[in-house]
Amino acid sequence: LRLGATFVRSAMDWSGAEGSGTVGLSVAGSNAAGLAPLIERRRQHAVLLRLAARKCGIAFQLTNILRDLKEDAERGRVYLPREDLDRFGYTPDDLRASVRDERFLALMRFEIERTKQLYREGAELYQWLEPAGKPAFEAMIALYHGLLGEIERADGDVFHRRIPVSYTHLRAHET
């Protein structure tokens, strides 16, 4: 995934969400960029650092996208990759109508697994953080990954109730 394009008002065409498309995940980029001052200055690992930071940022943003599917669809915005919608035979109209059927469940399982993989791959960023930055990173992971876990426990049902950000995960992490 490359960051920086502008969101469109219909399903996003990520043209291969695994790396070849352009996605306007400006919040993801901001999250990743926000970590930059906390990262050790190790030029020989710069590519790995950027990749891990980008994966974390995208995982954070995909978590938000999944949580906000209903609200975004009501506003005429669909941020899921068009190819994913097509793959599961699910349409932006289905999303706007809050259709929760086998197609939607399969789509959500796919997106949740993709996001979990991005968290796993982005976790290597931790080793490159300055000691002072590690608690902030751990807190961000605990909050966002916890939110993804809540979406997964709700079997992807983001239509009937908004999945709240739970600070329980953060407090559990602190102990």
C-alpha positions as a Python dict, from the first residue, in 0.01 Angstrom:
ca = {
    (1, 'L'): (0, 0, 0),
    (2, 'R'): (122, 347, -79),
    (3, 'L'): (-13, 637, 120),
    (4, 'G'): (-114, 980, 9),
    (5, 'A'): (-403, 966, -239),
    (6, 'T'): (-736, 1129, -170),
    (7, 'F'): (-1030, 923, -53),
    (8, 'V'): (-1308, 878, -302),
    (9, 'R'): (-1676, 873, -216),
    (10, 'S'): (-1731, 518, -339),
    (11, 'A'): (-1552, 190, -279),
    (12, 'M'): (-1179, 241, -290),
    (13, 'D'): (-980, 90, -570),
    (14, 'W'): (-669, -22, -389),
    (15, 'S'): (-552, -217, -694),
    (16, 'G'): (-391, -481, -481),
    (17, 'A'): (-407, -382, -119),
    (18, 'E'): (-96, -581, -45),
    (19, 'G'): (134, -329, -201),
    (20, 'S'): (72, -210, -554),
    (21, 'G'): (-219, 30, -509),
    (22, 'T'): (-245, 383, -382),
    (23, 'V'): (-455, 444, -76),
    (24, 'G'): (-533, 771, 91),
    (25, 'L'): (-473, 658, 444),
    (26, 'S'): (-367, 998, 565),
    (27, 'V'): (-452, 912, 924),
    (28, 'A'): (-241, 598, 897),
    (29, 'G'): (43, 805, 762),
    (30, 'S'): (-2, 1052, 1044),
    (31, 'N'): (4, 773, 1301),
    (32, 'A'): (319, 630, 1151),
    (33, 'A'): (480, 973, 1115),
    (34, 'G'): (393, 1048, 1477),
    (35, 'L'): (614, 761, 1580),
    (36, 'A'): (914, 896, 1390),
    (37, 'P'): (1059, 1105, 1676),
    (38, 'L'): (1046, 797, 1897),
    (39, 'I'): (1251, 582, 1661),
    (40, 'E'): (1621, 538, 1707),
    (41, 'R'): (1840, 692, 1442),
    (42, 'R'): (1971, 384, 1264),
    (43, 'R'): (2019, 457, 897),
    (44, 'Q'): (2110, 102, 805),
    (45, 'H'): (1759, -8, 909),
    (46, 'A'): (1567, 287, 764),
    (47, 'V'): (1376, 82, 506),
    (48, 'L'): (1266, -174, 765),
    (49, 'L'): (1168, 101, 1005),
    (50, 'R'): (954, 279, 745),
    (51, 'L'): (790, -45, 639),
    (52, 'A'): (707, -147, 997),
    (53, 'A'): (579, 203, 1079),
    (54, 'R'): (365, 204, 765),
    (55, 'K'): (220, -138, 849),
    (56, 'C'): (131, -20, 1199),
    (57, 'G'): (-29, 294, 1063),
    (58, 'I'): (-230, 101, 806),
    (59, 'A'): (-340, -150, 1072),
    (60, 'F'): (-456, 139, 1293),
    (61, 'Q'): (-649, 294, 1005),
    (62, 'L'): (-803, -32, 885),
    (63, 'T'): (-923, -90, 1239),
    (64, 'N'): (-1094, 250, 1231),
    (65, 'I'): (-1237, 182, 884),
    (66, 'L'): (-1390, -147, 1001),
    (67, 'R'): (-1534, 10, 1314),
    (68, 'D'): (-1682, 303, 1121),
    (69, 'L'): (-1827, 112, 823),
    (70, 'K'): (-2187, 200, 904),
    (71, 'E'): (-2130, 569, 976),
    (72, 'D'): (-1910, 614, 670),
    (73, 'A'): (-2157, 433, 443),
    (74, 'E'): (-2438, 656, 571),
    (75, 'R'): (-2227, 953, 461),
    (76, 'G'): (-2170, 799, 118),
    (77, 'R'): (-1813, 687, 189),
    (78, 'V'): (-1679, 335, 148),
    (79, 'Y'): (-1314, 291, 233),
    (80, 'L'): (-1283, -83, 182),
    (81, 'P'): (-1090, -192, -125),
    (82, 'R'): (-1315, -233, -426),
    (83, 'E'): (-1138, -557, -514),
    (84, 'D'): (-1229, -697, -172),
    (85, 'L'): (-1594, -601, -213),
    (86, 'D'): (-1591, -763, -558),
    (87, 'R'): (-1416, -1073, -429),
    (88, 'F'): (-1696, -1136, -180),
    (89, 'G'): (-1979, -1015, -404),
    (90, 'Y'): (-2064, -737, -159),
    (91, 'T'): (-2154, -392, -291),
    (92, 'P'): (-2144, -37, -156),
    (93, 'D'): (-2526, -45, -174),
    (94, 'D'): (-2523, -355, 49),
    (95, 'L'): (-2302, -167, 292),
    (96, 'R'): (-2530, 139, 292),
    (97, 'A'): (-2827, -92, 358),
    (98, 'S'): (-2637, -265, 643),
    (99, 'V'): (-2674, -607, 480),
    (100, 'R'): (-2514, -855, 719),
    (101, 'D'): (-2513, -1189, 541),
    (102, 'E'): (-2256, -1458, 461),
    (103, 'R'): (-2087, -1231, 206),
    (104, 'F'): (-2042, -958, 465),
    (105, 'L'): (-1921, -1202, 731),
    (106, 'A'): (-1663, -1347, 489),
    (107, 'L'): (-1552, -996, 392),
    (108, 'M'): (-1514, -893, 757),
    (109, 'R'): (-1321, -1211, 846),
    (110, 'F'): (-1087, -1138, 556),
    (111, 'E'): (-1034, -772, 656),
    (112, 'I'): (-985, -863, 1023),
    (113, 'E'): (-724, -1126, 935),
    (114, 'R'): (-546, -882, 702),
    (115, 'T'): (-538, -622, 979),
    (116, 'K'): (-412, -870, 1238),
    (117, 'Q'): (-132, -966, 998),
    (118, 'L'): (-36, -600, 960),
    (119, 'Y'): (-21, -566, 1340),
    (120, 'R'): (205, -874, 1358),
    (121, 'E'): (434, -742, 1084),
    (122, 'G'): (439, -392, 1230),
    (123, 'A'): (522, -514, 1580),
    (124, 'E'): (890, -532, 1488),
    (125, 'L'): (890, -154, 1507),
    (126, 'Y'): (903, -191, 1886),
    (127, 'Q'): (1267, -302, 1881),
    (128, 'W'): (1370, 20, 1706),
    (129, 'L'): (1196, 260, 1942),
    (130, 'E'): (1379, 473, 2189),
    (131, 'P'): (1304, 352, 2545),
    (132, 'A'): (1094, 663, 2609),
    (133, 'G'): (877, 583, 2306),
    (134, 'K'): (801, 223, 2390),
    (135, 'P'): (515, 291, 2635),
    (136, 'A'): (334, 515, 2383),
    (137, 'F'): (368, 250, 2113),
    (138, 'E'): (250, -23, 2348),
    (139, 'A'): (-53, 189, 2440),
    (140, 'M'): (-142, 253, 2076),
    (141, 'I'): (-116, -118, 1995),
    (142, 'A'): (-320, -212, 2303),
    (143, 'L'): (-599, 33, 2213),
    (144, 'Y'): (-622, -34, 1840),
    (145, 'H'): (-558, -408, 1852),
    (146, 'G'): (-807, -430, 2140),
    (147, 'L'): (-1064, -249, 1926),
    (148, 'L'): (-1004, -495, 1642),
    (149, 'G'): (-1050, -778, 1890),
    (150, 'E'): (-1385, -632, 1996),
    (151, 'I'): (-1496, -614, 1632),
    (152, 'E'): (-1391, -977, 1587),
    (153, 'R'): (-1574, -1087, 1906),
    (154, 'A'): (-1887, -911, 1773),
    (155, 'D'): (-1851, -1131, 1462),
    (156, 'G'): (-1797, -817, 1257),
    (157, 'D'): (-2133, -670, 1352),
    (158, 'V'): (-2067, -300, 1325),
    (159, 'F'): (-2420, -227, 1203),
    (160, 'H'): (-2623, -275, 1521),
    (161, 'R'): (-2396, -101, 1768),
    (162, 'R'): (-2086, 109, 1749),
    (163, 'I'): (-1788, -80, 1886),
    (164, 'P'): (-1642, 154, 2147),
    (165, 'V'): (-1277, 221, 2210),
    (166, 'S'): (-1214, 35, 2531),
    (167, 'Y'): (-957, 163, 2771),
    (168, 'T'): (-981, -172, 2949),
    (169, 'H'): (-716, -302, 2710),
    (170, 'L'): (-489, -13, 2798),
    (171, 'R'): (-540, -58, 3171),
    (172, 'A'): (-478, -433, 3139),
    (173, 'H'): (-155, -352, 2958),
    (174, 'E'): (-42, -116, 3236),
    (175, 'T'): (-64, -384, 3504),
}
